[in-house]
Amino acid sequence: MRPGCIADATDRAQITELLTLGELVDRAWQRGVQVMVEGPGHVPYDQIAANMKLEKKICRNAPFYVLGPLVTDIAPGYDHITAAIGGTLAAINGADFLCYVTPAEHLALPTIEDVHAGVIASRIAAHAADLVKGVKGAADWDLKMARARKNLDWEEQMKLAIDPEFAKTKRGDRNKINEIACSMCGEYCAVKIASQYFDSPLSPCND
């Protein structure tokens, strides 16, 4: 019984189902059948780690995938965000696969745009967990972005963005052509000012 709301999380019905899933995992493996166990969808933040550990123990480390988990029930239209929050902690604590959730969850059938937003949110959650787990290449990606930002290298930042086209659109819509800094700080950009004293002069970058 996967919890359909926060109030149902980690209740007797859910744990009973997990025990049954553990038995099914054993029966499948005895017959040479591969399995993946589906996990809970709605779990408060402070119960996520325990849920991951329970599954790994009861299902003998069978691959575990979770829908989110969603950490609150009050954000229709933003459930890709509530799922990403829970997904990061789930992945850090042993979840093997994150099932993406779209902004249309609980509201309607998703559009292509909804699916795109959901997938990106899930990828962000997974990457955040990869950083904590020390997955090869994860920290290097962030370091490259940090250096590109320090250099105000907008072309490189767009290349490194998890969603390059979206990032380009946001920057292009709100900044002047060839503007070195972004419109957030403008002429008071700390990186731009510091470069005048510690680095070589920055040259405009075409987006």
Tab-separated table of C-alpha atoms in Angstrom, residues 3-207:
chain	number	residue	atom	x	y	z
A	3	PRO	CA	1.137	6.000	0.830
A	4	GLY	CA	-1.057	8.362	-1.164
A	5	CYS	CA	-0.628	11.224	1.276
A	6	ILE	CA	1.728	12.294	4.035
A	7	ALA	CA	-0.657	11.022	6.736
A	8	ASP	CA	-0.350	7.456	5.377
A	9	ALA	CA	3.458	7.350	5.330
A	10	THR	CA	5.201	4.503	7.164
A	11	ASP	CA	1.934	3.132	8.531
A	12	ARG	CA	1.146	-0.530	9.188
A	13	ALA	CA	-0.264	-1.104	5.705
A	14	GLN	CA	2.852	0.235	4.010
A	15	ILE	CA	5.213	-1.838	6.148
A	16	THR	CA	3.082	-4.943	5.587
A	17	GLU	CA	3.352	-4.408	1.844
A	18	LEU	CA	7.113	-4.004	2.164
A	19	LEU	CA	7.359	-7.335	3.991
A	20	THR	CA	5.380	-8.953	1.178
A	21	LEU	CA	7.665	-7.334	-1.391
A	22	GLY	CA	10.651	-8.816	0.440
A	23	GLU	CA	9.121	-12.280	0.115
A	24	LEU	CA	8.429	-11.714	-3.575
A	25	VAL	CA	12.022	-10.600	-4.119
A	26	ASP	CA	13.269	-13.869	-2.608
A	27	ARG	CA	10.890	-15.950	-4.730
A	28	ALA	CA	11.870	-14.104	-7.893
A	29	TRP	CA	15.596	-14.459	-7.243
A	30	GLN	CA	15.201	-18.158	-6.520
A	31	ARG	CA	13.891	-18.491	-10.067
A	32	GLY	CA	16.551	-16.299	-11.618
A	33	VAL	CA	14.187	-13.365	-12.201
A	34	GLN	CA	15.475	-9.804	-11.901
A	35	VAL	CA	13.453	-7.411	-9.763
A	36	MET	CA	13.162	-3.737	-8.939
A	37	VAL	CA	11.131	-2.683	-5.920
A	38	GLU	CA	8.831	0.328	-6.125
A	39	GLY	CA	8.892	2.613	-3.123
A	40	PRO	CA	6.636	5.140	-1.447
A	41	GLY	CA	5.393	8.339	-3.052
A	42	HIS	CA	4.414	10.575	-0.107
A	43	VAL	CA	6.817	10.611	2.840
A	44	PRO	CA	7.621	13.449	5.282
A	45	TYR	CA	11.235	14.515	5.131
A	46	ASP	CA	12.191	13.065	8.507
A	47	GLN	CA	10.980	9.566	7.533
A	48	ILE	CA	12.693	9.222	4.145
A	49	ALA	CA	16.023	7.860	5.370
A	50	ALA	CA	14.289	5.253	7.540
A	51	ASN	CA	12.109	4.158	4.605
A	52	MET	CA	15.181	3.626	2.423
A	53	LYS	CA	16.970	1.623	5.091
A	54	LEU	CA	13.893	-0.535	5.758
A	55	GLU	CA	13.543	-1.432	2.095
A	56	LYS	CA	17.202	-2.280	1.717
A	57	LYS	CA	17.061	-4.489	4.810
A	58	ILE	CA	13.781	-6.274	4.093
A	59	CYS	CA	14.354	-6.645	0.338
A	60	ARG	CA	18.005	-7.618	0.697
A	61	ASN	CA	19.378	-4.620	-1.195
A	62	ALA	CA	17.192	-5.163	-4.232
A	63	PRO	CA	17.222	-2.108	-6.523
A	64	PHE	CA	14.775	0.442	-5.152
A	65	TYR	CA	13.006	3.215	-7.013
A	66	VAL	CA	10.850	5.902	-5.494
A	67	LEU	CA	8.213	8.316	-6.777
A	68	GLY	CA	9.743	11.433	-5.351
A	69	PRO	CA	9.152	10.939	-2.480
A	70	LEU	CA	6.918	13.974	-2.193
A	71	VAL	CA	7.564	15.698	1.119
A	72	THR	CA	4.300	17.621	1.358
A	73	ASP	CA	0.776	17.390	-0.046
A	74	ILE	CA	0.003	21.108	-0.386
A	75	ALA	CA	1.884	22.064	-3.569
A	76	PRO	CA	-0.220	21.077	-6.602
A	77	GLY	CA	1.409	22.576	-9.653
A	78	TYR	CA	4.824	22.378	-7.988
A	79	ASP	CA	5.040	18.684	-7.156
A	80	HIS	CA	8.140	18.327	-9.326
A	81	ILE	CA	9.830	20.482	-6.664
A	82	THR	CA	8.409	18.612	-3.648
A	83	ALA	CA	9.513	15.379	-5.327
A	84	ALA	CA	13.020	16.675	-6.002
A	85	ILE	CA	13.429	17.692	-2.361
A	86	GLY	CA	12.550	14.178	-1.223
A	87	GLY	CA	14.392	12.512	-4.084
A	88	THR	CA	17.728	13.997	-3.072
A	89	LEU	CA	17.515	12.595	0.459
A	90	ALA	CA	16.195	9.264	-0.822
A	91	ALA	CA	19.122	8.904	-3.235
A	92	ILE	CA	21.643	9.798	-0.544
A	93	ASN	CA	20.174	7.040	1.637
A	94	GLY	CA	20.136	4.241	-0.914
A	95	ALA	CA	17.431	4.769	-3.545
A	96	ASP	CA	18.732	3.456	-6.857
A	97	PHE	CA	16.340	5.221	-9.218
A	98	LEU	CA	14.249	8.383	-8.954
A	99	CYS	CA	10.913	8.396	-10.778
A	100	TYR	CA	10.308	11.904	-12.050
A	101	VAL	CA	7.182	13.826	-11.060
A	102	THR	CA	5.721	16.572	-13.246
A	103	PRO	CA	4.070	19.880	-12.242
A	104	ALA	CA	0.792	18.330	-13.441
A	105	GLU	CA	0.864	15.571	-10.794
A	106	HIS	CA	-2.512	15.398	-8.995
A	107	LEU	CA	-3.970	17.919	-11.465
A	108	ALA	CA	-4.051	16.719	-15.058
A	109	LEU	CA	-2.327	14.721	-17.763
A	110	PRO	CA	1.155	16.198	-18.287
A	111	THR	CA	2.168	18.123	-21.379
A	112	ILE	CA	5.560	17.844	-23.045
A	113	GLU	CA	6.603	20.930	-21.089
A	114	ASP	CA	5.449	19.316	-17.828
A	115	VAL	CA	7.469	16.191	-18.576
A	116	HIS	CA	10.524	18.288	-19.387
A	117	ALA	CA	10.249	20.226	-16.110
A	118	GLY	CA	9.743	17.001	-14.153
A	119	VAL	CA	12.730	15.254	-15.687
A	120	ILE	CA	15.021	18.228	-15.101
A	121	ALA	CA	13.895	18.509	-11.462
A	122	SER	CA	14.596	14.804	-10.960
A	123	ARG	CA	18.025	15.113	-12.596
A	124	ILE	CA	18.868	18.008	-10.262
A	125	ALA	CA	17.880	15.878	-7.259
A	126	ALA	CA	19.993	12.981	-8.495
A	127	HIS	CA	22.997	15.209	-9.118
A	128	ALA	CA	22.699	16.790	-5.676
A	129	ALA	CA	22.819	13.294	-4.206
A	130	ASP	CA	25.765	12.341	-6.438
A	131	LEU	CA	27.730	15.239	-4.952
A	132	VAL	CA	27.165	13.937	-1.435
A	133	LYS	CA	27.926	10.338	-2.404
A	134	GLY	CA	31.137	11.280	-4.183
A	135	VAL	CA	30.059	9.926	-7.555
A	136	LYS	CA	32.878	10.349	-10.056
A	137	GLY	CA	32.558	13.510	-12.119
A	138	ALA	CA	29.758	15.122	-10.114
A	139	ALA	CA	31.870	17.601	-8.140
A	140	ASP	CA	33.987	18.328	-11.210
A	141	TRP	CA	30.872	19.481	-13.085
A	142	ASP	CA	30.048	21.969	-10.305
A	143	LEU	CA	33.661	23.144	-10.098
A	144	LYS	CA	33.710	23.887	-13.816
A	145	MET	CA	30.526	25.925	-13.409
A	146	ALA	CA	32.021	27.820	-10.459
A	147	ARG	CA	35.076	28.724	-12.525
A	148	ALA	CA	32.940	29.798	-15.473
A	149	ARG	CA	30.918	32.060	-13.172
A	150	LYS	CA	34.078	33.517	-11.637
A	151	ASN	CA	35.296	34.330	-15.153
A	152	LEU	CA	31.867	35.593	-16.228
A	153	ASP	CA	32.174	33.160	-19.116
A	154	TRP	CA	28.539	33.020	-20.170
A	155	GLU	CA	29.086	30.711	-23.119
A	156	GLU	CA	30.717	28.111	-20.881
A	157	GLN	CA	28.012	28.518	-18.234
A	158	MET	CA	25.345	27.769	-20.820
A	159	LYS	CA	27.236	24.658	-21.942
A	160	LEU	CA	27.511	23.405	-18.374
A	161	ALA	CA	23.896	24.127	-17.398
A	162	ILE	CA	21.719	21.081	-16.771
A	163	ASP	CA	19.148	22.653	-19.110
A	164	PRO	CA	21.191	24.828	-21.503
A	165	GLU	CA	18.335	26.062	-23.694
A	166	PHE	CA	16.272	27.202	-20.696
A	167	ALA	CA	19.281	28.979	-19.196
A	168	LYS	CA	20.023	30.726	-22.497
A	169	THR	CA	16.426	31.890	-22.749
A	170	LYS	CA	16.421	33.321	-19.227
A	171	ARG	CA	19.665	35.202	-19.763
A	172	GLY	CA	18.805	36.363	-23.254
A	173	ASP	CA	15.398	37.715	-22.263
A	174	ARG	CA	16.661	39.854	-19.394
A	175	ASN	CA	20.128	41.118	-20.315
A	176	LYS	CA	21.534	43.503	-22.864
A	177	ILE	CA	23.479	42.033	-25.768
A	178	ASN	CA	27.176	41.601	-24.917
A	179	GLU	CA	26.588	42.599	-21.286
A	180	ILE	CA	29.394	41.132	-19.190
A	181	ALA	CA	27.553	40.900	-15.866
A	182	CYS	CA	24.002	39.720	-15.381
A	183	SER	CA	21.073	42.020	-14.657
A	184	MET	CA	20.844	40.712	-11.069
A	185	CYS	CA	23.685	42.964	-9.819
A	186	GLY	CA	24.440	44.921	-12.982
A	187	GLU	CA	27.269	47.427	-12.543
A	188	TYR	CA	27.617	46.354	-8.898
A	189	CYS	CA	28.541	42.759	-9.818
A	190	ALA	CA	31.109	41.688	-7.205
A	191	VAL	CA	32.895	39.350	-9.619
A	192	LYS	CA	33.188	42.087	-12.237
A	193	ILE	CA	34.484	44.636	-9.724
A	194	ALA	CA	36.997	42.235	-8.179
A	195	SER	CA	38.343	41.355	-11.609
A	196	GLN	CA	39.369	44.971	-12.116
A	197	TYR	CA	41.816	44.651	-9.235
A	198	PHE	CA	42.887	41.006	-9.200
A	199	ASP	CA	42.414	39.625	-12.709
A	200	SER	CA	42.892	40.690	-16.287
A	201	PRO	CA	40.069	42.802	-17.716
A	202	LEU	CA	36.993	40.862	-18.708
A	203	SER	CA	35.896	41.033	-22.298
A	204	PRO	CA	32.258	40.835	-23.441
A	205	CYS	CA	30.971	37.362	-24.292
A	206	ASN	CA	28.371	36.789	-26.945
A	207	ASP	CA	25.469	34.581	-25.771
